[in-house]
GROMACS .gro file of C-alpha atoms in nm:
model
  321
    1UNK     CA    1  11.125  12.134  12.066
    2UNK     CA    2  11.104  11.792  12.237
    3UNK     CA    3  11.096  11.464  12.046
    4UNK     CA    4  10.718  11.415  12.066
    5UNK     CA    5  10.648  11.765  11.935
    6UNK     CA    6  10.905  11.716  11.660
    7UNK     CA    7  10.734  11.392  11.555
    8UNK     CA    8  10.392  11.563  11.552
    9UNK     CA    9  10.527  11.848  11.338
   10UNK     CA   10  10.690  11.598  11.103
   11UNK     CA   11  10.367  11.398  11.075
   12UNK     CA   12  10.168  11.711  10.993
   13UNK     CA   13  10.420  11.807  10.726
   14UNK     CA   14  10.392  11.465  10.563
   15UNK     CA   15  10.013  11.485  10.563
   16UNK     CA   16  10.040  11.815  10.375
   17UNK     CA   17  10.281  11.659  10.127
   18UNK     CA   18  10.037  11.372  10.076
   19UNK     CA   19   9.775  11.617   9.946
   20UNK     CA   20  10.012  11.803   9.714
   21UNK     CA   21   9.911  11.682   9.366
   22UNK     CA   22  10.187  11.885   9.203
   23UNK     CA   23  10.452  11.716   9.416
   24UNK     CA   24  10.294  11.376   9.353
   25UNK     CA   25  10.314  11.430   8.976
   26UNK     CA   26  10.673  11.549   9.007
   27UNK     CA   27  10.768  11.234   9.201
   28UNK     CA   28  10.591  11.007   8.952
   29UNK     CA   29  10.781  11.165   8.662
   30UNK     CA   30  11.118  11.186   8.835
   31UNK     CA   31  11.380  10.933   8.726
   32UNK     CA   32  11.566  10.998   9.054
   33UNK     CA   33  11.291  11.014   9.319
   34UNK     CA   34  11.035  10.768   9.185
   35UNK     CA   35  11.250  10.453   9.223
   36UNK     CA   36  11.359  10.559   9.573
   37UNK     CA   37  11.008  10.623   9.705
   38UNK     CA   38  10.871  10.319   9.527
   39UNK     CA   39  11.129  10.108   9.707
   40UNK     CA   40  11.021  10.269  10.036
   41UNK     CA   41  10.655  10.201   9.956
   42UNK     CA   42  10.727   9.830   9.916
   43UNK     CA   43  10.742   9.802  10.294
   44UNK     CA   44  10.379   9.912  10.326
   45UNK     CA   45  10.215   9.817   9.992
   46UNK     CA   46  10.207   9.457   9.868
   47UNK     CA   47  10.259   9.551   9.502
   48UNK     CA   48  10.106   9.711   9.195
   49UNK     CA   49   9.872   9.428   9.095
   50UNK     CA   50   9.606   9.208   9.252
   51UNK     CA   51   9.810   8.891   9.231
   52UNK     CA   52  10.073   9.043   9.460
   53UNK     CA   53   9.809   9.137   9.717
   54UNK     CA   54   9.660   8.787   9.707
   55UNK     CA   55  10.002   8.626   9.738
   56UNK     CA   56  10.076   8.832  10.048
   57UNK     CA   57   9.730   8.745  10.183
   58UNK     CA   58   9.802   8.375  10.138
   59UNK     CA   59  10.138   8.401  10.317
   60UNK     CA   60   9.983   8.578  10.617
   61UNK     CA   61   9.688   8.338  10.623
   62UNK     CA   62   9.935   8.051  10.653
   63UNK     CA   63  10.087   8.225  10.957
   64UNK     CA   64   9.748   8.250  11.130
   65UNK     CA   65   9.653   8.610  11.052
   66UNK     CA   66   9.325   8.744  10.922
   67UNK     CA   67   9.351   9.002  10.643
   68UNK     CA   68   9.182   9.305  10.493
   69UNK     CA   69   9.260   9.369  10.128
   70UNK     CA   70   9.215   9.694   9.936
   71UNK     CA   71   9.284   9.811   9.584
   72UNK     CA   72   9.439  10.141   9.683
   73UNK     CA   73   9.312  10.475   9.558
   74UNK     CA   74   9.088  10.770   9.642
   75UNK     CA   75   8.956  11.099   9.503
   76UNK     CA   76   8.911  10.948   9.157
   77UNK     CA   77   8.799  11.233   8.930
   78UNK     CA   78   8.642  11.076   8.619
   79UNK     CA   79   8.351  10.836   8.581
   80UNK     CA   80   8.564  10.609   8.362
   81UNK     CA   81   8.832  10.579   8.632
   82UNK     CA   82   8.566  10.515   8.897
   83UNK     CA   83   8.422  10.237   8.682
   84UNK     CA   84   8.770  10.089   8.635
   85UNK     CA   85   8.816  10.085   9.014
   86UNK     CA   86   8.472   9.926   9.060
   87UNK     CA   87   8.559   9.651   8.810
   88UNK     CA   88   8.889   9.585   8.988
   89UNK     CA   89   8.703   9.543   9.318
   90UNK     CA   90   8.465   9.304   9.142
   91UNK     CA   91   8.761   9.094   9.031
   92UNK     CA   92   8.908   9.110   9.381
   93UNK     CA   93   8.584   8.982   9.536
   94UNK     CA   94   8.571   8.700   9.282
   95UNK     CA   95   8.931   8.601   9.360
   96UNK     CA   96   8.870   8.603   9.736
   97UNK     CA   97   8.547   8.406   9.694
   98UNK     CA   98   8.737   8.130   9.515
   99UNK     CA   99   8.986   8.098   9.802
  100UNK     CA  100   8.724   8.120  10.081
  101UNK     CA  101   8.975   8.255  10.332
  102UNK     CA  102   8.742   8.508  10.492
  103UNK     CA  103   8.943   8.805  10.369
  104UNK     CA  104   8.771   9.137  10.430
  105UNK     CA  105   8.744   9.382  10.141
  106UNK     CA  106   8.809   9.748  10.224
  107UNK     CA  107   8.753  10.051  10.004
  108UNK     CA  108   8.729  10.429   9.990
  109UNK     CA  109   8.403  10.559   9.848
  110UNK     CA  110   8.590  10.838   9.668
  111UNK     CA  111   8.772  10.566   9.473
  112UNK     CA  112   8.447  10.436   9.323
  113UNK     CA  113   8.265  10.764   9.258
  114UNK     CA  114   8.206  10.987   9.561
  115UNK     CA  115   8.426  11.267   9.425
  116UNK     CA  116   8.240  11.255   9.091
  117UNK     CA  117   7.876  11.177   9.170
  118UNK     CA  118   7.719  11.046   9.491
  119UNK     CA  119   7.468  10.831   9.303
  120UNK     CA  120   7.751  10.670   9.105
  121UNK     CA  121   7.933  10.580   9.427
  122UNK     CA  122   7.613  10.441   9.577
  123UNK     CA  123   7.537  10.223   9.273
  124UNK     CA  124   7.889  10.084   9.279
  125UNK     CA  125   7.874  10.029   9.656
  126UNK     CA  126   7.544   9.839   9.640
  127UNK     CA  127   7.666   9.611   9.364
  128UNK     CA  128   7.993   9.538   9.545
  129UNK     CA  129   7.800   9.470   9.868
  130UNK     CA  130   7.576   9.227   9.681
  131UNK     CA  131   7.874   9.048   9.525
  132UNK     CA  132   8.054   9.032   9.861
  133UNK     CA  133   7.744   8.896  10.035
  134UNK     CA  134   7.711   8.619   9.776
  135UNK     CA  135   8.080   8.538   9.827
  136UNK     CA  136   8.046   8.533  10.207
  137UNK     CA  137   8.276   8.833  10.247
  138UNK     CA  138   8.266   9.149  10.456
  139UNK     CA  139   8.292   9.488  10.283
  140UNK     CA  140   8.418   9.767  10.509
  141UNK     CA  141   8.404  10.131  10.404
  142UNK     CA  142   8.705  10.341  10.500
  143UNK     CA  143   8.674  10.693  10.637
  144UNK     CA  144   8.828  10.991  10.459
  145UNK     CA  145   8.864  11.366  10.526
  146UNK     CA  146   8.602  11.516  10.758
  147UNK     CA  147   8.450  11.713  10.468
  148UNK     CA  148   8.332  11.377  10.329
  149UNK     CA  149   8.205  11.228  10.656
  150UNK     CA  150   7.837  11.316  10.611
  151UNK     CA  151   7.827  11.175  10.257
  152UNK     CA  152   8.016  10.858  10.356
  153UNK     CA  153   7.789  10.789  10.653
  154UNK     CA  154   7.481  10.859  10.442
  155UNK     CA  155   7.579  10.597  10.182
  156UNK     CA  156   7.687  10.352  10.452
  157UNK     CA  157   7.349  10.377  10.627
  158UNK     CA  158   7.162  10.324  10.302
  159UNK     CA  159   7.376  10.026  10.204
  160UNK     CA  160   7.383   9.864  10.550
  161UNK     CA  161   7.002   9.882  10.562
  162UNK     CA  162   7.007   9.633  10.272
  163UNK     CA  163   7.324   9.433  10.339
  164UNK     CA  164   7.439   9.317  10.683
  165UNK     CA  165   7.793   9.248  10.558
  166UNK     CA  166   7.873   9.620  10.513
  167UNK     CA  167   8.086   9.780  10.785
  168UNK     CA  168   8.217  10.131  10.848
  169UNK     CA  169   8.534  10.300  10.974
  170UNK     CA  170   8.517  10.581  11.230
  171UNK     CA  171   8.790  10.829  11.325
  172UNK     CA  172   8.829  10.891  11.697
  173UNK     CA  173   9.003  11.225  11.628
  174UNK     CA  174   8.682  11.393  11.506
  175UNK     CA  175   8.475  11.555  11.785
  176UNK     CA  176   8.153  11.441  11.617
  177UNK     CA  177   8.240  11.072  11.610
  178UNK     CA  178   8.092  10.963  11.943
  179UNK     CA  179   7.754  11.093  11.830
  180UNK     CA  180   7.798  10.921  11.492
  181UNK     CA  181   7.885  10.597  11.672
  182UNK     CA  182   7.571  10.605  11.883
  183UNK     CA  183   7.358  10.653  11.571
  184UNK     CA  184   7.533  10.369  11.388
  185UNK     CA  185   7.488  10.134  11.683
  186UNK     CA  186   7.117  10.214  11.682
  187UNK     CA  187   7.073  10.157  11.306
  188UNK     CA  188   7.327   9.917  11.161
  189UNK     CA  189   7.470   9.570  11.204
  190UNK     CA  190   7.812   9.546  11.034
  191UNK     CA  191   8.163   9.561  11.176
  192UNK     CA  192   8.284   9.895  11.309
  193UNK     CA  193   8.652   9.967  11.251
  194UNK     CA  194   8.789  10.235  11.483
  195UNK     CA  195   9.099  10.434  11.387
  196UNK     CA  196   9.257  10.741  11.540
  197UNK     CA  197   9.256  10.921  11.204
  198UNK     CA  198   9.538  10.989  10.958
  199UNK     CA  199   9.402  11.292  10.772
  200UNK     CA  200   9.518  11.646  10.827
  201UNK     CA  201   9.223  11.856  10.944
  202UNK     CA  202   9.174  12.224  11.020
  203UNK     CA  203   9.256  12.331  11.374
  204UNK     CA  204   8.952  12.298  11.597
  205UNK     CA  205   8.801  12.022  11.382
  206UNK     CA  206   9.004  11.737  11.529
  207UNK     CA  207   9.152  11.613  11.856
  208UNK     CA  208   9.535  11.607  11.839
  209UNK     CA  209   9.731  11.296  11.934
  210UNK     CA  210   9.717  11.302  12.312
  211UNK     CA  211   9.606  11.116  12.624
  212UNK     CA  212   9.262  11.262  12.559
  213UNK     CA  213   9.247  11.102  12.215
  214UNK     CA  214   9.372  10.769  12.349
  215UNK     CA  215   9.106  10.768  12.622
  216UNK     CA  216   8.839  10.860  12.372
  217UNK     CA  217   8.950  10.578  12.144
  218UNK     CA  218   8.923  10.321  12.426
  219UNK     CA  219   8.583  10.460  12.520
  220UNK     CA  220   8.455  10.409  12.166
  221UNK     CA  221   8.576  10.048  12.164
  222UNK     CA  222   8.406   9.987  12.499
  223UNK     CA  223   8.078  10.133  12.372
  224UNK     CA  224   8.085   9.893  12.076
  225UNK     CA  225   8.155   9.595  12.303
  226UNK     CA  226   7.873   9.689  12.539
  227UNK     CA  227   7.640   9.711  12.240
  228UNK     CA  228   7.748   9.363  12.127
  229UNK     CA  229   7.881   9.494  11.797
  230UNK     CA  230   8.181   9.339  11.617
  231UNK     CA  231   8.463   9.590  11.644
  232UNK     CA  232   8.800   9.609  11.471
  233UNK     CA  233   9.054   9.793  11.688
  234UNK     CA  234   9.281   9.942  11.422
  235UNK     CA  235   9.582  10.077  11.608
  236UNK     CA  236   9.950  10.026  11.686
  237UNK     CA  237   9.929  10.232  12.006
  238UNK     CA  238  10.093  10.020  12.275
  239UNK     CA  239   9.902  10.200  12.550
  240UNK     CA  240   9.572  10.087  12.399
  241UNK     CA  241   9.704   9.737  12.331
  242UNK     CA  242   9.839   9.711  12.686
  243UNK     CA  243   9.499   9.813  12.823
  244UNK     CA  244   9.334   9.541  12.616
  245UNK     CA  245   9.585   9.276  12.720
  246UNK     CA  246   9.521   9.342  13.090
  247UNK     CA  247   9.141   9.355  13.063
  248UNK     CA  248   8.950   9.026  13.030
  249UNK     CA  249   8.654   9.203  12.868
  250UNK     CA  250   8.844   9.233  12.540
  251UNK     CA  251   8.908   8.860  12.522
  252UNK     CA  252   8.543   8.767  12.576
  253UNK     CA  253   8.389   8.979  12.301
  254UNK     CA  254   8.377   9.018  11.922
  255UNK     CA  255   8.699   9.222  11.919
  256UNK     CA  256   8.987   9.188  11.676
  257UNK     CA  257   9.302   9.393  11.633
  258UNK     CA  258   9.376   9.533  11.289
  259UNK     CA  259   9.727   9.647  11.201
  260UNK     CA  260   9.878   9.795  10.888
  261UNK     CA  261  10.105   9.583  10.675
  262UNK     CA  262  10.470   9.670  10.731
  263UNK     CA  263  10.418   9.864  11.053
  264UNK     CA  264  10.536   9.696  11.374
  265UNK     CA  265  10.510   9.334  11.255
  266UNK     CA  266  10.679   9.243  11.583
  267UNK     CA  267  10.381   9.389  11.768
  268UNK     CA  268  10.135   9.201  11.547
  269UNK     CA  269  10.319   8.877  11.615
  270UNK     CA  270  10.333   8.947  11.989
  271UNK     CA  271   9.958   9.016  12.016
  272UNK     CA  272   9.874   8.710  11.805
  273UNK     CA  273  10.091   8.492  12.028
  274UNK     CA  274   9.905   8.641  12.325
  275UNK     CA  275   9.580   8.502  12.185
  276UNK     CA  276   9.422   8.802  12.013
  277UNK     CA  277   9.279   8.765  11.661
  278UNK     CA  278   9.496   8.986  11.440
  279UNK     CA  279   9.394   9.120  11.100
  280UNK     CA  280   9.661   9.271  10.873
  281UNK     CA  281   9.546   9.551  10.642
  282UNK     CA  282   9.693   9.495  10.295
  283UNK     CA  283   9.687   9.725   9.995
  284UNK     CA  284   9.793   9.694   9.633
  285UNK     CA  285   9.786   9.925   9.332
  286UNK     CA  286   9.980  10.207   9.174
  287UNK     CA  287   9.829  10.493   9.380
  288UNK     CA  288  10.071  10.439   9.667
  289UNK     CA  289  10.208  10.794   9.713
  290UNK     CA  290   9.935  10.923   9.947
  291UNK     CA  291   9.930  10.596  10.138
  292UNK     CA  292  10.308  10.601  10.188
  293UNK     CA  293  10.304  10.954  10.330
  294UNK     CA  294  10.027  10.867  10.574
  295UNK     CA  295  10.196  10.548  10.692
  296UNK     CA  296  10.518  10.734  10.767
  297UNK     CA  297  10.323  11.016  10.935
  298UNK     CA  298  10.132  10.777  11.162
  299UNK     CA  299  10.452  10.629  11.304
  300UNK     CA  300  10.745  10.867  11.235
  301UNK     CA  301  11.016  10.601  11.300
  302UNK     CA  302  10.892  10.455  10.971
  303UNK     CA  303  11.095  10.724  10.793
  304UNK     CA  304  11.415  10.547  10.903
  305UNK     CA  305  11.288  10.215  10.770
  306UNK     CA  306  11.171  10.378  10.447
  307UNK     CA  307  11.506  10.547  10.382
  308UNK     CA  308  11.718  10.244  10.469
  309UNK     CA  309  11.499  10.021  10.252
  310UNK     CA  310  11.546  10.263   9.963
  311UNK     CA  311  11.923  10.280  10.002
  312UNK     CA  312  12.015   9.933  10.125
  313UNK     CA  313  11.743   9.722   9.969
  314UNK     CA  314  11.545   9.650  10.284
  315UNK     CA  315  11.418   9.314  10.405
  316UNK     CA  316  11.132   9.081  10.321
  317UNK     CA  317  10.833   9.225  10.513
  318UNK     CA  318  10.645   8.895  10.521
  319UNK     CA  319  10.932   8.722  10.701
  320UNK     CA  320  10.898   8.970  10.988
  321UNK     CA  321  10.553   8.831  11.070
   0.00000   0.00000   0.00000
């Protein structure tokens, strides 16, 4: 098996691990594994509490980066927990409003109610959109597994019809996404964040990492630009970034690059120095297990960094920007 196939197989395995609740509970209760993986997670997650996320935001803002900030979590299974997440997002919006840095707020709808009751998620979403609008902030909905896509897009369309500061994330790996994009461009007004897609899907329901997926990704970005829509290009793929660097169209439009905290800070710095607006996606909270597995799966060399950080103590991520 060649290196690229090995990396794909490894990524798929990690995505399966990420969904294993039994393994997650074992890790959380393990005196041996929990400290090791928590240390690894510190490369990609700013901390457990809001203050740590805001501190990291401030440090990156001082270096000239834009930021997205999210209280991490998804698939919340009780109304009480959904309400707790909603209240935390309320506090986050209030904190960002006080600083007036233009930080974008990101969230998963399953964190605030979608896995419990669609109406609950919608009520929470509308109230957060209202609060964010009053604070002059964007609120961007993340995309989740394809089984949730219809429900997520439904709530996004309803909310964006009332609030122009609500954006949406689309996964290029889903065959349906180009059609979804065309509908969103016809109806909405908020930022569109385009990702390749980190979730493990059933065979035949997604486009594997390939030249085809890369071309499709670029096509989606181009469609947004031609429609005059603000677009967040959320990728670390150097082929896509090289294409953007060599094409003047990307410099003369409402395009920004969005990169995950802790992944290729050298690349973020390089693109910023080249004149592109760079937004760093920051997360905080205790539900870091799923996020850690996905971050390693998206860029398999991260496993080396994660292991060495756990064993040797790692380095200050912020300093790498």
